[in-house]
Short mmCIF file of C-alpha atoms and ligand atoms in Angstrom, two decimals:
data_model
loop_
_atom_site.label_atom_id
_atom_site.label_comp_id
_atom_site.label_asym_id
_atom_site.label_seq_id
_atom_site.Cartn_x
_atom_site.Cartn_y
_atom_site.Cartn_z
CA MET Y 1 26.31 -22.67 -38.27
CA ALA Y 2 27.61 -20.29 -40.86
CA LEU Y 3 28.55 -17.85 -38.07
CA ILE Y 4 30.90 -20.68 -36.37
CA PRO Y 5 34.60 -20.33 -37.62
CA ASN Y 6 35.70 -23.69 -39.91
CA LYS Y 7 38.16 -24.96 -36.92
CA TYR Y 8 35.30 -24.95 -34.53
CA ARG Y 9 32.39 -26.35 -36.25
CA TYR Y 10 33.00 -30.07 -35.76
CA HIS Y 11 32.95 -29.22 -31.88
CA ALA Y 12 29.82 -27.12 -32.01
CA LEU Y 13 27.99 -30.00 -34.03
CA VAL Y 14 28.85 -32.64 -31.44
CA HIS Y 15 27.98 -30.70 -28.71
CA ALA Y 16 24.67 -29.26 -29.88
CA PRO Y 17 22.48 -31.31 -27.34
CA VAL Y 18 24.48 -29.67 -24.34
CA TRP Y 19 23.74 -26.41 -26.29
CA LEU Y 20 20.02 -27.15 -26.37
CA ILE Y 21 19.92 -27.97 -22.67
CA CYS Y 22 22.05 -24.87 -21.87
CA LEU Y 23 19.01 -22.94 -23.62
CA ALA Y 24 16.05 -24.82 -22.06
CA LEU Y 25 17.79 -24.15 -18.53
CA LEU Y 26 18.37 -20.29 -19.15
CA TRP Y 27 14.77 -19.76 -20.62
CA PRO Y 28 12.73 -19.54 -17.82
CA VAL Y 29 14.83 -16.79 -15.87
CA SER Y 30 15.08 -14.96 -19.32
CA LEU Y 31 13.69 -11.26 -19.39
CA GLU Y 32 10.36 -11.96 -21.48
CA PRO Y 33 13.01 -11.94 -24.49
CA GLU Y 34 10.08 -12.39 -26.88
CA VAL Y 35 8.41 -9.19 -26.62
CA LEU Y 36 11.43 -6.89 -25.77
CA GLU Y 37 11.41 -3.65 -28.40
CA ALA Y 38 14.41 -1.74 -29.46
CA ASP Y 39 12.30 1.78 -29.45
CA GLN Y 40 11.12 1.69 -25.53
CA ALA Y 41 13.73 1.54 -22.78
CA THR Y 42 13.22 -1.86 -20.89
CA PRO Y 43 12.93 -0.85 -17.27
CA ARG Y 44 15.20 -2.54 -14.58
CA ILE Y 45 13.77 -6.26 -14.13
CA VAL Y 46 14.87 -8.21 -10.94
CA ASP Y 47 14.18 -11.88 -10.83
CA TYR Y 48 13.32 -12.35 -7.08
CA GLN Y 49 12.02 -15.83 -7.48
CA LYS Y 50 14.67 -17.41 -5.82
CA HIS Y 51 12.97 -15.91 -2.23
CA LEU Y 52 9.99 -17.96 -2.63
CA PRO Y 53 10.04 -20.82 -0.07
CA ARG Y 54 10.99 -24.00 -1.08
CA SER Y 55 7.46 -25.24 -0.35
CA PHE Y 56 5.73 -23.05 -2.53
CA LYS Y 57 4.20 -25.40 -5.41
CA LYS Y 58 4.42 -23.54 -8.76
CA ARG Y 59 1.08 -24.22 -10.64
CA ARG Y 60 -0.23 -23.02 -13.97
CA ARG Y 61 -3.39 -21.11 -14.18
CA LYS Y 62 -6.64 -22.09 -15.76
CA SER Y 63 -6.80 -19.38 -18.29
CA THR Y 64 -4.95 -15.66 -18.65
CA ARG Y 65 -7.81 -13.42 -19.46
CA PHE Y 66 -6.98 -10.61 -17.06
CA VAL Y 67 -4.40 -8.30 -15.61
CA VAL Y 68 -5.03 -7.23 -11.80
CA LEU Y 69 -3.55 -4.28 -10.81
CA HIS Y 70 -2.66 -3.70 -6.90
CA SER Y 71 -0.94 -0.96 -4.27
CA THR Y 72 1.15 -2.97 -1.60
CA GLU Y 73 -0.39 -0.62 1.15
CA SER Y 74 3.27 -0.74 2.30
CA GLY Y 75 6.76 0.03 1.69
CA LEU Y 76 9.15 -1.74 -0.81
CA ARG Y 77 10.94 -4.26 1.83
CA SER Y 78 7.61 -5.09 3.94
CA ALA Y 79 5.95 -5.84 0.19
CA LEU Y 80 9.08 -8.08 -0.85
CA ARG Y 81 8.95 -9.99 1.93
CA THR Y 82 4.86 -10.58 2.28
CA LEU Y 83 4.59 -11.20 -1.34
CA SER Y 84 7.48 -13.81 -1.55
CA ARG Y 85 6.16 -15.42 1.40
CA ARG Y 86 3.47 -17.19 -0.67
CA GLY Y 87 3.93 -15.98 -4.01
CA HIS Y 88 1.04 -13.33 -3.92
CA SER Y 89 1.52 -11.54 -7.18
CA ASN Y 90 3.45 -11.87 -10.10
CA TYR Y 91 5.18 -8.63 -10.29
CA LEU Y 92 6.01 -5.82 -7.75
CA VAL Y 93 6.73 -2.33 -9.18
CA ALA Y 94 8.77 -0.10 -6.82
CA ARG Y 95 8.53 3.46 -6.71
CA ASN Y 96 11.98 3.94 -8.68
CA GLY Y 97 10.19 1.93 -11.36
CA THR Y 98 12.52 -1.18 -10.92
CA ILE Y 99 10.25 -4.29 -11.73
CA TYR Y 100 10.53 -7.47 -9.43
CA ARG Y 101 9.24 -10.84 -10.85
CA ILE Y 102 7.68 -12.39 -7.61
CA LEU Y 103 6.55 -15.18 -9.44
CA ASN Y 104 7.17 -16.41 -13.33
CA LYS Y 105 4.10 -15.11 -15.48
CA GLN Y 106 2.65 -18.31 -16.46
CA TYR Y 107 1.99 -19.56 -12.87
CA ARG Y 108 -0.88 -18.80 -10.68
CA SER Y 109 -0.14 -16.13 -8.01
CA HIS Y 110 -2.90 -15.97 -4.96
CA HIS Y 111 -3.67 -11.92 -5.44
CA ALA Y 112 -7.12 -11.16 -5.81
CA GLY Y 113 -9.02 -13.04 -3.05
CA LEU Y 114 -12.86 -13.33 -3.28
CA SER Y 115 -13.30 -12.08 -6.58
CA MET Y 116 -15.67 -11.97 -9.43
CA TRP Y 117 -15.91 -10.37 -12.93
CA ASN Y 118 -18.96 -10.74 -15.42
CA GLY Y 119 -20.12 -13.73 -13.35
CA LEU Y 120 -16.29 -15.63 -13.57
CA ARG Y 121 -14.78 -15.88 -10.02
CA ASP Y 122 -11.47 -16.85 -8.56
CA ILE Y 123 -10.09 -14.40 -10.71
CA SER Y 124 -6.65 -15.38 -9.75
CA SER Y 125 -6.91 -18.44 -11.31
CA HIS Y 126 -7.33 -16.59 -14.71
CA SER Y 127 -5.34 -13.40 -14.27
CA ILE Y 128 -1.47 -11.94 -13.71
CA GLY Y 129 -1.27 -10.12 -10.59
CA ILE Y 130 0.92 -6.84 -10.78
CA GLU Y 131 1.62 -4.96 -7.45
CA LEU Y 132 2.66 -1.15 -7.16
CA VAL Y 133 4.64 -0.15 -4.07
CA GLY Y 134 2.57 2.36 -2.29
CA TYR Y 135 -1.05 3.26 -1.08
CA HIS Y 136 -4.27 3.68 -2.57
CA ASN Y 137 -4.67 7.16 -1.65
CA ASP Y 138 -1.06 8.31 -2.50
CA PRO Y 139 -0.15 9.23 -6.01
CA PHE Y 140 2.46 6.39 -7.78
CA THR Y 141 5.58 7.91 -9.30
CA ALA Y 142 6.11 8.53 -12.85
CA SER Y 143 8.56 5.88 -13.26
CA GLN Y 144 5.98 3.50 -11.56
CA TYR Y 145 3.76 4.39 -14.52
CA GLU Y 146 6.49 4.00 -17.07
CA SER Y 147 7.57 0.65 -15.97
CA LEU Y 148 3.76 -0.51 -15.43
CA LYS Y 149 2.92 0.64 -18.98
CA TRP Y 150 5.71 -1.32 -20.58
CA LEU Y 151 4.53 -4.53 -18.23
CA ILE Y 152 1.08 -4.37 -19.40
CA GLU Y 153 1.63 -3.93 -22.70
CA VAL Y 154 4.23 -7.03 -23.05
CA MET Y 155 1.23 -8.95 -20.76
CA GLN Y 156 -1.34 -7.97 -23.37
CA ARG Y 157 0.70 -8.89 -26.43
CA VAL Y 158 1.78 -12.44 -24.95
CA TYR Y 159 -1.81 -13.05 -23.91
CA LYS Y 160 -3.71 -10.93 -26.30
CA ILE Y 161 -5.52 -9.19 -23.13
CA PRO Y 162 -7.80 -5.85 -24.34
CA ASP Y 163 -7.32 -2.52 -22.26
CA HIS Y 164 -10.80 -3.49 -20.35
CA HIS Y 165 -9.41 -6.84 -19.10
CA VAL Y 166 -6.66 -4.84 -17.00
CA LEU Y 167 -8.74 -4.25 -13.83
CA GLU Y 168 -7.87 -2.60 -10.67
CA HIS Y 169 -8.11 -4.89 -7.52
CA TYR Y 170 -11.10 -2.78 -6.22
CA ARG Y 171 -13.28 -3.51 -9.45
CA VAL Y 172 -12.74 -7.55 -9.11
CA ALA Y 173 -12.82 -7.79 -5.54
CA TYR Y 174 -16.48 -8.60 -3.65
CA GLY Y 175 -17.28 -9.19 -0.32
CA ARG Y 176 -19.74 -11.31 1.61
CA PRO Y 177 -22.62 -9.55 3.61
CA ASN Y 178 -21.47 -7.98 7.09
CA GLN Y 179 -22.41 -5.47 9.64
CA TRP Y 180 -22.59 -2.71 7.35
CA VAL Y 181 -23.39 -4.04 3.88
CA LYS Y 182 -26.14 -6.47 4.17
CA ARG Y 183 -25.84 -8.11 0.45
CA PRO Y 184 -22.57 -9.32 -1.16
CA HIS Y 185 -20.76 -6.07 -2.48
CA ARG Y 186 -17.89 -4.18 -4.25
CA GLY Y 187 -15.71 -2.59 -2.06
CA ARG Y 188 -14.04 -5.25 -0.09
CA LYS Y 189 -10.68 -3.83 -1.41
CA LYS Y 190 -9.42 -0.30 -2.29
CA ASP Y 191 -6.48 -0.65 -4.21
CA PRO Y 192 -4.89 0.63 -6.08
CA GLY Y 193 -7.13 3.56 -5.25
CA VAL Y 194 -10.43 4.77 -7.04
CA PHE Y 195 -9.27 8.68 -6.63
CA ASN Y 196 -5.77 7.77 -7.13
CA PHE Y 197 -4.64 5.34 -9.72
CA SER Y 198 -4.64 6.56 -13.34
CA ARG Y 199 -5.61 4.34 -15.95
CA ALA Y 200 -4.67 6.80 -18.85
CA ARG Y 201 -1.12 7.27 -17.22
CA ALA Y 202 -0.74 3.15 -17.49
CA GLY Y 203 -1.51 3.34 -20.96
CA LEU Y 204 -4.98 1.98 -20.72
CA ASP Y 205 -6.81 4.73 -22.96
CA SER Y 206 -8.93 2.83 -25.13
CA LYS Y 207 -12.44 4.28 -25.53
CA ASP Y 208 -14.44 0.91 -25.20
CA PRO Y 209 -17.26 1.92 -22.45
CA ARG Y 210 -15.95 -1.04 -20.43
CA ASN Y 211 -12.41 0.24 -20.24
CA SER Y 212 -14.31 2.83 -17.52
CA ILE Y 213 -13.80 2.46 -13.94
CA LEU Y 214 -17.38 3.12 -13.79
CA TYR Y 215 -18.31 -0.20 -15.89
CA ASP Y 216 -19.14 -3.10 -13.71
CA PRO Y 217 -20.80 -6.05 -15.55
CA ASP Y 218 -21.69 -7.88 -11.88
CA VAL Y 219 -23.32 -5.07 -10.53
CA ARG Y 220 -25.47 -4.16 -13.52
CA ALA Y 221 -26.53 -7.85 -13.62
CA GLY Y 222 -27.39 -7.52 -10.01
CA ARG Y 223 -24.86 -10.01 -8.55
CA LEU Y 224 -23.52 -7.52 -6.51
CA ILE Y 225 -24.17 -3.78 -4.99
CA PRO Y 226 -21.95 -1.00 -5.83
CA ASP Y 227 -18.71 -0.01 -4.26
CA PRO Y 228 -19.63 3.47 -2.39
CA ASP Y 229 -16.25 5.14 -3.77
CA ILE Y 230 -17.64 4.54 -7.50
CA ASP Y 231 -20.43 6.61 -6.60
CA ILE Y 232 -18.30 9.30 -5.60
CA ALA Y 233 -16.40 8.59 -8.33
CA ARG Y 234 -19.48 9.56 -10.54
CA VAL Y 235 -20.03 12.74 -8.75
CA ARG Y 236 -17.06 13.90 -10.21
CA LEU Y 237 -18.78 14.11 -13.73
CA VAL Y 238 -21.48 16.54 -12.24
CA ASP Y 239 -20.14 18.27 -9.23
CA ARG Y 240 -16.06 18.93 -9.01
CA GLY Y 241 -16.38 20.96 -5.70
CA ARG Y 242 -18.72 17.98 -3.85
CA TYR Y 243 -16.38 15.28 -5.57
CA ASP Y 244 -13.21 16.97 -3.77
CA ALA Y 245 -14.84 17.52 -0.49
CA GLU Y 246 -15.89 13.61 -0.36
CA VAL Y 247 -12.60 12.25 -1.27
CA ALA Y 248 -10.90 14.64 1.28
CA GLN Y 249 -12.99 13.03 3.99
CA LEU Y 250 -12.22 9.63 2.63
CA SER Y 251 -8.58 10.22 2.91
CA GLU Y 252 -8.61 10.10 6.79
CA ASN Y 253 -8.23 7.13 8.66
CA VAL Y 254 -10.26 8.65 11.87
CA ILE Y 255 -13.69 6.88 12.68
CA THR Y 256 -16.75 9.41 12.58
CA ARG Y 257 -20.01 8.89 12.48
CA ARG Y 258 -20.04 8.82 8.73
CA ASN Y 259 -16.72 7.06 8.21
CA SER Y 260 -17.07 3.43 9.70
CA ALA Y 261 -14.54 0.58 10.25
CA TRP Y 262 -15.73 -0.73 6.94
CA ARG Y 263 -15.46 2.52 5.10
CA ILE Y 264 -11.78 2.76 6.10
CA ALA Y 265 -10.49 -0.95 6.19
CA ARG Y 266 -13.09 -2.36 3.90
CA GLY Y 267 -12.54 -6.14 3.90
CA GLU Y 268 -9.84 -5.97 6.40
CA TYR Y 269 -11.79 -4.23 8.96
CA ASN Y 270 -11.80 -7.19 11.49
CA GLU Y 271 -8.19 -8.62 10.58
CA ALA Y 272 -5.50 -8.83 12.73
CA THR Y 273 -3.39 -6.63 10.78
CA THR Y 274 -5.86 -3.98 11.00
CA VAL Y 275 -5.14 -2.20 14.40
CA TYR Y 276 -7.34 0.36 16.12
CA ARG Y 277 -6.32 2.99 18.54
CA PHE Y 278 -9.31 4.13 20.76
CA PRO Y 279 -9.12 7.77 22.07
CA ASN Y 280 -8.09 6.63 25.31
CA GLY Y 281 -4.78 5.00 23.85
CA THR Y 282 -5.97 1.23 24.04
CA VAL Y 283 -4.76 -0.52 20.83
CA MET Y 284 -6.57 -3.14 19.62
CA ARG Y 285 -6.33 -5.81 16.55
CA GLY Y 286 -9.35 -6.16 14.20
CA ASN Y 287 -9.77 -9.89 14.98
CA GLN Y 288 -9.84 -8.69 18.89
CA ILE Y 289 -13.00 -6.64 18.63
CA ARG Y 290 -16.46 -8.15 19.08
CA ASN Y 291 -18.81 -5.47 19.43
CA TRP Y 292 -18.67 -3.19 15.89
CA ASP Y 293 -21.28 -0.71 17.40
CA ARG Y 294 -19.23 0.29 20.06
CA ILE Y 295 -15.81 1.68 18.01
CA PRO Y 296 -15.62 5.29 19.42
CA VAL Y 297 -15.49 8.28 17.10
CA GLY Y 298 -11.95 9.38 17.23
CA THR Y 299 -10.48 5.97 16.72
CA VAL Y 300 -7.76 5.80 14.36
CA VAL Y 301 -7.31 3.07 11.92
CA PHE Y 302 -4.16 1.51 11.00
CA LEU Y 303 -4.02 -0.86 7.93
CA ASN Y 304 -1.25 -3.70 6.96
CA ARG Y 305 0.54 -4.08 10.45
CA ASP Y 306 1.31 -7.49 10.30
CA ARG Y 307 4.18 -7.20 13.05
CA THR Y 308 4.18 -6.98 16.29
CA GLU Y 309 6.62 -3.99 15.91
CA ASP Y 310 4.30 -2.37 13.74
CA VAL Y 311 1.45 -2.57 16.58
CA LYS Y 312 3.96 -1.28 19.37
CA SER Y 313 4.56 1.74 17.09
CA VAL Y 314 0.97 2.96 16.81
CA THR Y 315 1.26 2.98 20.61
CA ALA Y 316 4.11 5.38 20.30
CA THR Y 317 2.59 8.54 21.65
CA VAL Y 318 3.98 11.98 23.37
CA PRO Y 319 3.20 12.28 27.13
CA VAL Y 320 0.55 14.83 27.79
CA ILE Y 321 -0.30 16.88 30.61
CA GLU Y 322 -4.11 16.19 31.35
CA GLN Y 323 -6.22 17.77 34.19
CA GLY Y 324 -4.85 16.90 37.40
CA THR Y 325 -1.34 15.90 36.29
CA THR Y 326 1.61 18.10 36.48
CA ALA Y 327 4.64 18.16 34.53
CA PHE Y 328 6.47 16.41 37.70
CA ASP Y 329 4.30 13.36 36.97
CA ILE Y 330 5.86 12.88 33.62
CA ALA Y 331 9.17 14.38 33.69
CA GLY Y 332 10.10 13.86 37.06
CA PRO Y 333 12.95 16.00 38.54
CA ALA Y 334 13.94 16.16 34.88
CA TYR Y 335 10.75 18.74 34.43
CA LYS Y 336 12.68 22.00 34.96
CA ARG Y 337 15.83 21.02 32.48
CA SER Y 338 16.48 22.91 29.67
CA ASP Y 339 16.44 19.53 27.69
CA THR Y 340 12.83 18.86 28.45
CA TYR Y 341 10.56 20.36 26.01
CA TYR Y 342 6.88 21.48 26.45
CA ILE Y 343 4.69 22.17 23.30
CA PHE Y 344 1.81 23.96 24.25
CA PRO Y 345 -1.75 23.29 22.70
CA ARG Y 346 -1.45 26.25 20.62
CA GLY Y 347 2.13 25.15 19.30
CA THR Y 348 4.13 27.36 21.50
CA ILE Y 349 7.53 25.32 22.54
CA LYS Y 350 9.36 26.13 25.97
CA HIS Y 351 11.91 24.38 27.65
CA GLY Y 352 11.83 23.73 31.40
CA ARG Y 353 13.96 26.47 32.18
CA GLN Y 354 11.92 28.89 30.43
CA VAL Y 355 8.62 27.77 31.92
CA ARG Y 356 7.52 30.56 34.78
CA ARG Y 357 4.24 29.35 36.17
CA TRP Y 358 4.10 25.82 36.65
CA SER Y 359 0.40 25.87 37.94
CA ARG Y 360 -0.73 27.36 34.78
CA ILE Y 361 0.64 24.77 32.12
CA PRO Y 362 -2.49 23.87 30.10
CA PRO Y 363 -4.14 20.46 29.51
CA GLY Y 364 -2.98 19.19 26.24
CA THR Y 365 0.47 20.36 26.69
CA ARG Y 366 3.15 17.60 25.09
CA VAL Y 367 6.11 16.84 27.38
CA LEU Y 368 9.63 15.71 25.59
CA VAL Y 369 12.09 14.72 28.08
CA HIS Y 370 15.80 14.75 26.95
CA TYR Y 371 15.23 15.90 23.98
CA ASN Y 372 17.62 18.07 21.51
CA ALA Y 373 16.54 21.60 20.57
CA PRO Y 374 14.05 21.71 17.54
CA VAL Y 375 15.44 22.06 14.19
CA ALA Y 376 13.78 22.80 10.65
CA LEU Y 377 12.74 19.69 8.66
CA ASN Y 378 15.40 20.58 5.85
CA SER Y 379 18.18 20.81 8.27
CA ALA Y 380 17.40 17.79 10.18
CA GLY Y 381 19.66 15.00 8.80
CA LEU Y 382 17.77 11.85 7.57
CA GLN Y 383 19.02 9.42 9.81
CA ALA Y 384 17.47 11.60 12.68
CA VAL Y 385 14.23 11.61 11.00
CA LYS Y 386 13.86 8.25 10.55
CA ARG Y 387 14.54 7.42 14.03
CA ASN Y 388 11.38 6.12 15.86
CA ASP Y 389 11.25 8.19 18.76
CA THR Y 390 11.75 11.45 17.22
CA VAL Y 391 8.81 13.66 17.13
CA PHE Y 392 7.70 16.17 14.65
CA LEU Y 393 5.72 18.97 15.17
CA VAL Y 394 3.64 19.95 12.11
CA PRO Y 395 2.32 23.18 11.44
CA ARG Y 396 -1.06 23.75 13.01
CA SER Y 397 0.33 22.48 16.22
CA GLU Y 398 -0.03 18.41 15.70
CA VAL Y 399 2.45 16.37 17.36
CA VAL Y 400 3.43 13.09 15.64
CA VAL Y 401 5.94 10.27 16.57
CA ALA Y 402 8.31 9.17 13.91
CA ALA Y 403 7.17 5.50 14.41
CA ASN Y 404 3.55 6.76 13.17
CA VAL Y 405 4.68 8.37 10.23
CA PRO Y 406 4.75 5.69 7.54
CA ASP Y 407 6.44 8.19 4.88
CA THR Y 408 8.61 11.04 6.33
CA SER Y 409 8.92 12.44 2.74
CA GLN Y 410 5.08 13.48 3.07
CA LEU Y 411 5.60 15.84 5.79
CA ASN Y 412 5.01 19.56 5.74
CA SER Y 413 8.23 21.66 5.04
CA GLY Y 414 7.26 23.71 7.80
CA THR Y 415 7.44 21.09 10.30
CA LEU Y 416 9.71 21.08 13.46
CA VAL Y 417 11.88 18.01 14.24
CA PHE Y 418 12.96 17.06 17.90
CA THR Y 419 15.41 14.58 18.15
CA LYS Y 420 16.23 12.35 21.27
CA LYS Y 421 19.16 13.31 23.04
ZN1 ZN J 501 -4.95 -5.81 -4.09
#
């Protein structure tokens, strides 16, 4: 009371209970005040809990022994939407380092699914979930690591969690036997990425052997069989060249003899959100596929396509002249116009008025009808690059529709951009 000037003292005393109630009301939305430190920059925290549906029931966890780290496998907007819908995380760390509080830290968020660590199951009931905006095979930003490190330290201090109890989702998730793996197994999940997420950059540098991603108490005890990616991670220690080659192969979302639907989509291979585009252009969702032995080599797998628009976008392709079809079949009377572009299989570009021998157009030539002349990626406006019907000609003559490029900032700088007129 010494801080209150005399003339207000009586007033403050009378209202003390009101003050206390106000404080109690403020408490749940305060920014982890018990652990703020002066020497460390506090990341921006956005309380996003008002976006949880009214029907969402907040429940306390059984215990808090772990922190589990995830990657959203989607952009910020879609992640905020899907995580808030069911309180599927406690925190979300955006690419710029902003932390979104999806669900207050004391409540159970359903983030780990079918999971086990050291014989303990249902890890969501014993852990805090933190999501990083990004993909399991795409590096996280420096700002993300900074904010994550801060957030992990806060959680470790509040709940007395050691480094080796801060675990990646792929390490705690397990899968039931399926078409490809006949026993309960690790590897149901890939996030936040065996070859991508750095424990050291997140401040998890304890020398305890249990702090290594190679440590798995359930595989050791024979309860589960190991994640195949962990085997590759071990290769790194003995043969760097072979390791790099194997990791490069894994980054492709195309089915080959060695890269099965399970290797690509893991536990989500047969879900509605996993979309398969067959070489003939047919598109199917994972839950529509019956015969997994018949998936043709060359099928492209798209993950996390939960909305119909997302599925439509994977079908977006540039028309191609095939054996037996002509330019007229695709472009109609516009085939000779200067705003109809032909991209030949080797990457040469001509417009309709530059083509001389129409009978000699090779199969595999792409046709863009009613497009502007191509410009270099760095001189194309962001607006144009983001339009779904924009087409990119990536070096080595690969043609892609913008709708199929989740992150245009990753495009090679030698890319040419065609925008629809
Ligand atoms: Zn996850």
